[in-house]
Coordinates of C-alpha atoms in Angstrom, one line a residue:
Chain A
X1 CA -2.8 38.3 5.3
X2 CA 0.7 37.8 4.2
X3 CA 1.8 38.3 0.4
X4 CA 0.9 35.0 -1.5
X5 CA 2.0 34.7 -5.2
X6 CA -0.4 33.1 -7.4
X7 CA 0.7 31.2 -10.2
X8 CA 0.6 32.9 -13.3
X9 CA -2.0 29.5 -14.3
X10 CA -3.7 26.7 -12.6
X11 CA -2.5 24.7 -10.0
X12 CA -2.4 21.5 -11.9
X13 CA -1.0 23.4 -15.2
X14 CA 2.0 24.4 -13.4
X15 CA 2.6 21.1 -11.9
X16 CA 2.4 19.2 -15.4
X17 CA 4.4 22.3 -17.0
X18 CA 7.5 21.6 -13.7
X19 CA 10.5 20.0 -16.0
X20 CA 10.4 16.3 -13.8
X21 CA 13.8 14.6 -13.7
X22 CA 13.9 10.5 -13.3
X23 CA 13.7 11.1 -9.2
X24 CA 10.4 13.5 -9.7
X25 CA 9.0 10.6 -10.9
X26 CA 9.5 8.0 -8.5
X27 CA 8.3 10.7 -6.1
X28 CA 5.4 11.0 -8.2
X29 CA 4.6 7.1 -8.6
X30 CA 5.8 6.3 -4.8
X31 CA 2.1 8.9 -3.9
X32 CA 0.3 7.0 -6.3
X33 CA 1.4 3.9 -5.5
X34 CA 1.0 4.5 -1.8
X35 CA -2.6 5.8 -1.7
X36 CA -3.8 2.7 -4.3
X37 CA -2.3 0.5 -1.3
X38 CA -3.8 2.4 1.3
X39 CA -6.8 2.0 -0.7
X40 CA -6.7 -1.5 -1.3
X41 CA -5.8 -2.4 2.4
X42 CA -9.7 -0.7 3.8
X43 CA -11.2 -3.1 1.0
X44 CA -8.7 -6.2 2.0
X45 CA -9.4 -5.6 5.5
X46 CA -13.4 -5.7 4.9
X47 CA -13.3 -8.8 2.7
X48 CA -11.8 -10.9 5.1
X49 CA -15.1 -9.8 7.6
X50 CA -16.3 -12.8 5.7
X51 CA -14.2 -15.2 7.5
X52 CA -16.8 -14.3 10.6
X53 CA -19.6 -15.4 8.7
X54 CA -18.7 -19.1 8.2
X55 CA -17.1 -21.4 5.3
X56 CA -19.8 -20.9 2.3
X57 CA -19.7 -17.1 2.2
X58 CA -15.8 -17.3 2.6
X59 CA -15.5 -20.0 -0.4
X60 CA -17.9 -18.0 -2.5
X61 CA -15.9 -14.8 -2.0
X62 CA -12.4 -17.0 -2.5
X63 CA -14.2 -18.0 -5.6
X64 CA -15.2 -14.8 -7.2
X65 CA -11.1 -13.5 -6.2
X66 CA -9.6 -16.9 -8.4
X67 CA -11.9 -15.5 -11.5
X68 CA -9.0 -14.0 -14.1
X69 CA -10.7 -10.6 -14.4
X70 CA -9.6 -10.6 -10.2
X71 CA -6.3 -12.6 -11.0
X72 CA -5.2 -10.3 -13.6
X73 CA -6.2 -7.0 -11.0
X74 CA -4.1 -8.9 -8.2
X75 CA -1.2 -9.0 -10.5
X76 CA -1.6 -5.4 -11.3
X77 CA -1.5 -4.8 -7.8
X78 CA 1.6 -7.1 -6.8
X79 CA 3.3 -4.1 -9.4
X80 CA 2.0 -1.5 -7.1
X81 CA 3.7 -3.5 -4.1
X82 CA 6.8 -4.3 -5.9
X83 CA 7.7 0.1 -6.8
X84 CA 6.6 0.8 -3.2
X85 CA 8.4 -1.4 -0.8
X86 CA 11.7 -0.9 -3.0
X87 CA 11.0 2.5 -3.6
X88 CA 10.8 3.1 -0.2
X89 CA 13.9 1.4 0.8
X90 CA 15.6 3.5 -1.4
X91 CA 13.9 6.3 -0.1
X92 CA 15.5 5.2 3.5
X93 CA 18.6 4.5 1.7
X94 CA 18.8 8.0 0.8
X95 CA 17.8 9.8 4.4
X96 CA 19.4 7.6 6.7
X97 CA 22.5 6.2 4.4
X98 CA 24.6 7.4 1.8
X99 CA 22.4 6.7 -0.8
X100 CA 21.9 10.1 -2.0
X101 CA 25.2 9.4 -3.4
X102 CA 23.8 6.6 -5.3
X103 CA 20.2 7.7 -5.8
X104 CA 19.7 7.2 -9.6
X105 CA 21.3 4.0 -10.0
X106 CA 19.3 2.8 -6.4
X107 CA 16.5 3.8 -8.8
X108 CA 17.2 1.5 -11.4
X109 CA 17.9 -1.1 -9.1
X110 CA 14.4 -0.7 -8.4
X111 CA 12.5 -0.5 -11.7
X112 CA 14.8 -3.8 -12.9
X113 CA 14.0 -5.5 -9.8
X114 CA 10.5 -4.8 -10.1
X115 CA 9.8 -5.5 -13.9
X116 CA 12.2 -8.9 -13.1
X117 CA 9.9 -9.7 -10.3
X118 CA 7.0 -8.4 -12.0
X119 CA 7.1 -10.7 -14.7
X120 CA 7.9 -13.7 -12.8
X121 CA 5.2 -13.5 -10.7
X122 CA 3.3 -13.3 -14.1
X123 CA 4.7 -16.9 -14.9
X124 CA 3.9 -17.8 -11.6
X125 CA 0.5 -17.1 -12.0
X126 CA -0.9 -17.6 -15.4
X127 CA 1.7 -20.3 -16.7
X128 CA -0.8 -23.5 -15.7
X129 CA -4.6 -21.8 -16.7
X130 CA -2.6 -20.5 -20.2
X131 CA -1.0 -23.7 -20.5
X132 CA -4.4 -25.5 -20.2
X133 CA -6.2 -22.4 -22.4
X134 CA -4.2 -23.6 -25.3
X135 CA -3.9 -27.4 -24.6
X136 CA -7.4 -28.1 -26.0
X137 CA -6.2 -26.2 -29.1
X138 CA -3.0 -28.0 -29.5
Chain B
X1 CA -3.2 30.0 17.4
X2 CA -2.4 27.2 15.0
X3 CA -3.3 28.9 11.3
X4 CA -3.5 25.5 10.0
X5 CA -4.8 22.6 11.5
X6 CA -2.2 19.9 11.6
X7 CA 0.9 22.2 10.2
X8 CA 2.1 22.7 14.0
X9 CA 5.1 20.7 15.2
X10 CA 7.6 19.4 12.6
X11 CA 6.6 16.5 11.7
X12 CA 9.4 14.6 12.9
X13 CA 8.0 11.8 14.6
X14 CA 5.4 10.8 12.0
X15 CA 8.6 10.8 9.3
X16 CA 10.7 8.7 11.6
X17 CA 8.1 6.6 11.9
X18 CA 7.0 6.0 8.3
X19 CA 10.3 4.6 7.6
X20 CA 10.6 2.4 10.5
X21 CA 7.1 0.9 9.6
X22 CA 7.9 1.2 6.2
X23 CA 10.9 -1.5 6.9
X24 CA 9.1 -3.6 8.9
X25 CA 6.1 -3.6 6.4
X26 CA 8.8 -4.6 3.5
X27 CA 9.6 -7.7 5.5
X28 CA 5.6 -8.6 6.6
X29 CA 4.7 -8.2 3.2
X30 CA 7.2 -10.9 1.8
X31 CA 6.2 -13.1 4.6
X32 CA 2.7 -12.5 3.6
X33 CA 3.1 -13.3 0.1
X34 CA 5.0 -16.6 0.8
X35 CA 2.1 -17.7 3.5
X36 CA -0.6 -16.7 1.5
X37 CA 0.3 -17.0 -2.4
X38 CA 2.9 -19.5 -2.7
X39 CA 1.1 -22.0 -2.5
X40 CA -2.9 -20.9 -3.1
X41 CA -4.6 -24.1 -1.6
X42 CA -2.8 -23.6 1.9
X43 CA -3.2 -19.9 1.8
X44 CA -6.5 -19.2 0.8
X45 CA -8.7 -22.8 2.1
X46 CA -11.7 -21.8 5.0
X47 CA -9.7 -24.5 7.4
X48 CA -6.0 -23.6 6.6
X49 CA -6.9 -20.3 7.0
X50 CA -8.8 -20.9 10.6
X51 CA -6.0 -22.9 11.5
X52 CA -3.6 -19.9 11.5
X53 CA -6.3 -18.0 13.1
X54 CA -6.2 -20.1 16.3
X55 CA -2.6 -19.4 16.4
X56 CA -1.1 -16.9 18.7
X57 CA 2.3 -16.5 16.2
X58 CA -0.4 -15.7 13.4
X59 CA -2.7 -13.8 15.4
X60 CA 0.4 -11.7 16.2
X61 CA 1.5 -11.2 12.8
X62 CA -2.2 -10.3 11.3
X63 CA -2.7 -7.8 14.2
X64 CA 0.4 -6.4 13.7
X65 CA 0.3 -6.2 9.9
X66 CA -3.2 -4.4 10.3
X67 CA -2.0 -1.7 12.7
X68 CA 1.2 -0.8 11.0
X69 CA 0.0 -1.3 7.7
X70 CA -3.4 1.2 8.7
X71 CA -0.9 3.5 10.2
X72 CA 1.9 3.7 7.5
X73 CA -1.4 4.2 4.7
X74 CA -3.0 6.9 6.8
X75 CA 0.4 8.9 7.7
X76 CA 1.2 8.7 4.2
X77 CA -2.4 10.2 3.2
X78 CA -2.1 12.5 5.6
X79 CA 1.8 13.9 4.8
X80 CA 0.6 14.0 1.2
X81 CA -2.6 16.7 2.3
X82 CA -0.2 18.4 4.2
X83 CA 2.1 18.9 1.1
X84 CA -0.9 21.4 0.1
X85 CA -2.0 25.0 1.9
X86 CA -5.3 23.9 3.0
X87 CA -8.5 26.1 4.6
X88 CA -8.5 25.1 8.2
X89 CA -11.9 23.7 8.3
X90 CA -10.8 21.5 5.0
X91 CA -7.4 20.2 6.6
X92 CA -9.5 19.0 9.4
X93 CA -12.4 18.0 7.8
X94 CA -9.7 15.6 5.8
X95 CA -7.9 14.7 9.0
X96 CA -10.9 13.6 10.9
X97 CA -12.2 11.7 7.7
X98 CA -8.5 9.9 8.2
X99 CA -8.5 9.3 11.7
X100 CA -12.0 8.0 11.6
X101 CA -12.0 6.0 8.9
X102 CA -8.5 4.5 10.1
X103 CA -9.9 3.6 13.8
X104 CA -13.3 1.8 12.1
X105 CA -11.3 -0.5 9.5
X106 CA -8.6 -1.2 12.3
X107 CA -11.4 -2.3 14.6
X108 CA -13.3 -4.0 12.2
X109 CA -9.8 -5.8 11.3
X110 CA -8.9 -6.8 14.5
X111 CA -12.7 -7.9 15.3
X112 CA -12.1 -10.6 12.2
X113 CA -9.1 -11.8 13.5
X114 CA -10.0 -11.7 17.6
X115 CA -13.6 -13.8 16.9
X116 CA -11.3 -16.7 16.4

């Protein structure tokens, strides 16, 4: 057995203790990011099976997705798609151009990008049901 | 012998490969979003959505978003397990889970979009 240095604490201790600079971060959130996608794809994948089982069970299942509590989650998850995919052109960027010239200011291409796009998609989607939540106050 | 199941080779073609489906999945998903969100009636209705079934072009597009998308999930799961020193019998205990798991969603998948 070779010679294996053990840290002088836990695994996750020395991790969180690691002094992260902006790019640790987006290396960080690109993991996350990628396994909640990778997650979400197995359950997209097996709520579409009821597209085999004829119109009523896909309406009902349509129907349960346009609730808010499922609007507000796929909202949440467009943020997800949003740091990904321009994360990870900027990853490319950086291997295959010369964007590791450029990296940090890539990277705040991307989170201004995303909370731009974020937020518009948040007009997109709740501007009519808020507008009619407050219309029978107004 | 291999010490460490799935630490032979370098890697290479897997990290090629990421970002090439990584690319390609940028441009799918905004397609995606624009079919199926933009406008929520023709997206999401049990006939619009069997119409684009019957179509090849579509067909084409959801088989191909399902494989690469599977693929360019797993490979990422599996590059970030291989970040870490696993026991042998745990590295392929998690790369069979991933295989597995990755070949019964992509044929479930592509059994929803082929019964059309």
């Amino acid at each position: 057995m070779a010679y294996q240095p053990k840290p002088p604490e836990g695994w996750l201790k020395t991790n969180l203790r690691y002094y992260k600079h902006s790019g640790s971060w987006a290396w960080i959130l690109h993991r996350i990011t990628g396994l909640g996608l990778t997650a979400y794809i197995f359950v997209h994948i097996y709520a579409l099976t009821s597209l085999t089982q004829g119109p009523q069970a896909f309406d009902n299942e349509m129907k349960l997705f346009s609730t808010p509590v499922f609007k507000v989650l796929e909202w949440l998850l467009f943020s997800l798609v949003l740091f990904h995919a321009f994360n990870g052109v900027r990853i490319v960027l950086v291997d295959w151009a010369s964007g590791a010239k450029n990296h940090k200011k890539i990277l705040t291409l991307v989170y201004g990008l995303g909370v731009v796009l974020f937020i518009g998609m948040g007009v997109l989607m709740f501007r009519e049901p808020l507008a009619n939540m407050f219309a029978s106050i107004r | 012998m291999y010490k460490h199941t799935g630490s032979r080779g370098s890697g290479a073609p897997s990290w090629v490969l990421q970002r090439i489906t990584g690319l390609l999945l940028v441009v799918v998903v905004i397609g995606h979003y624009f079919v199926m969100h933009a406008n929520p009636a023709s997206g999401h209705t049990y006939a619009a959505v069997l119409d684009r079934m019957h179509q090849p072009f579509w067909k084409m597009f959801d088989l191909t978003f399902i494989t690469v998308g599977l693929w360019h999930g797993l490979n990422g799961t599996w590059g970030i397990f291989r970040d870490y020193k696993m026991k042998p019998a745990v590295s392929l205990t998690i790369y069979g889970i991933i295989i597995l798991s990755g070949i019964a969603f992509w044929v479930l998948g592509v059994n929803t979009i082929l019964s059309f």
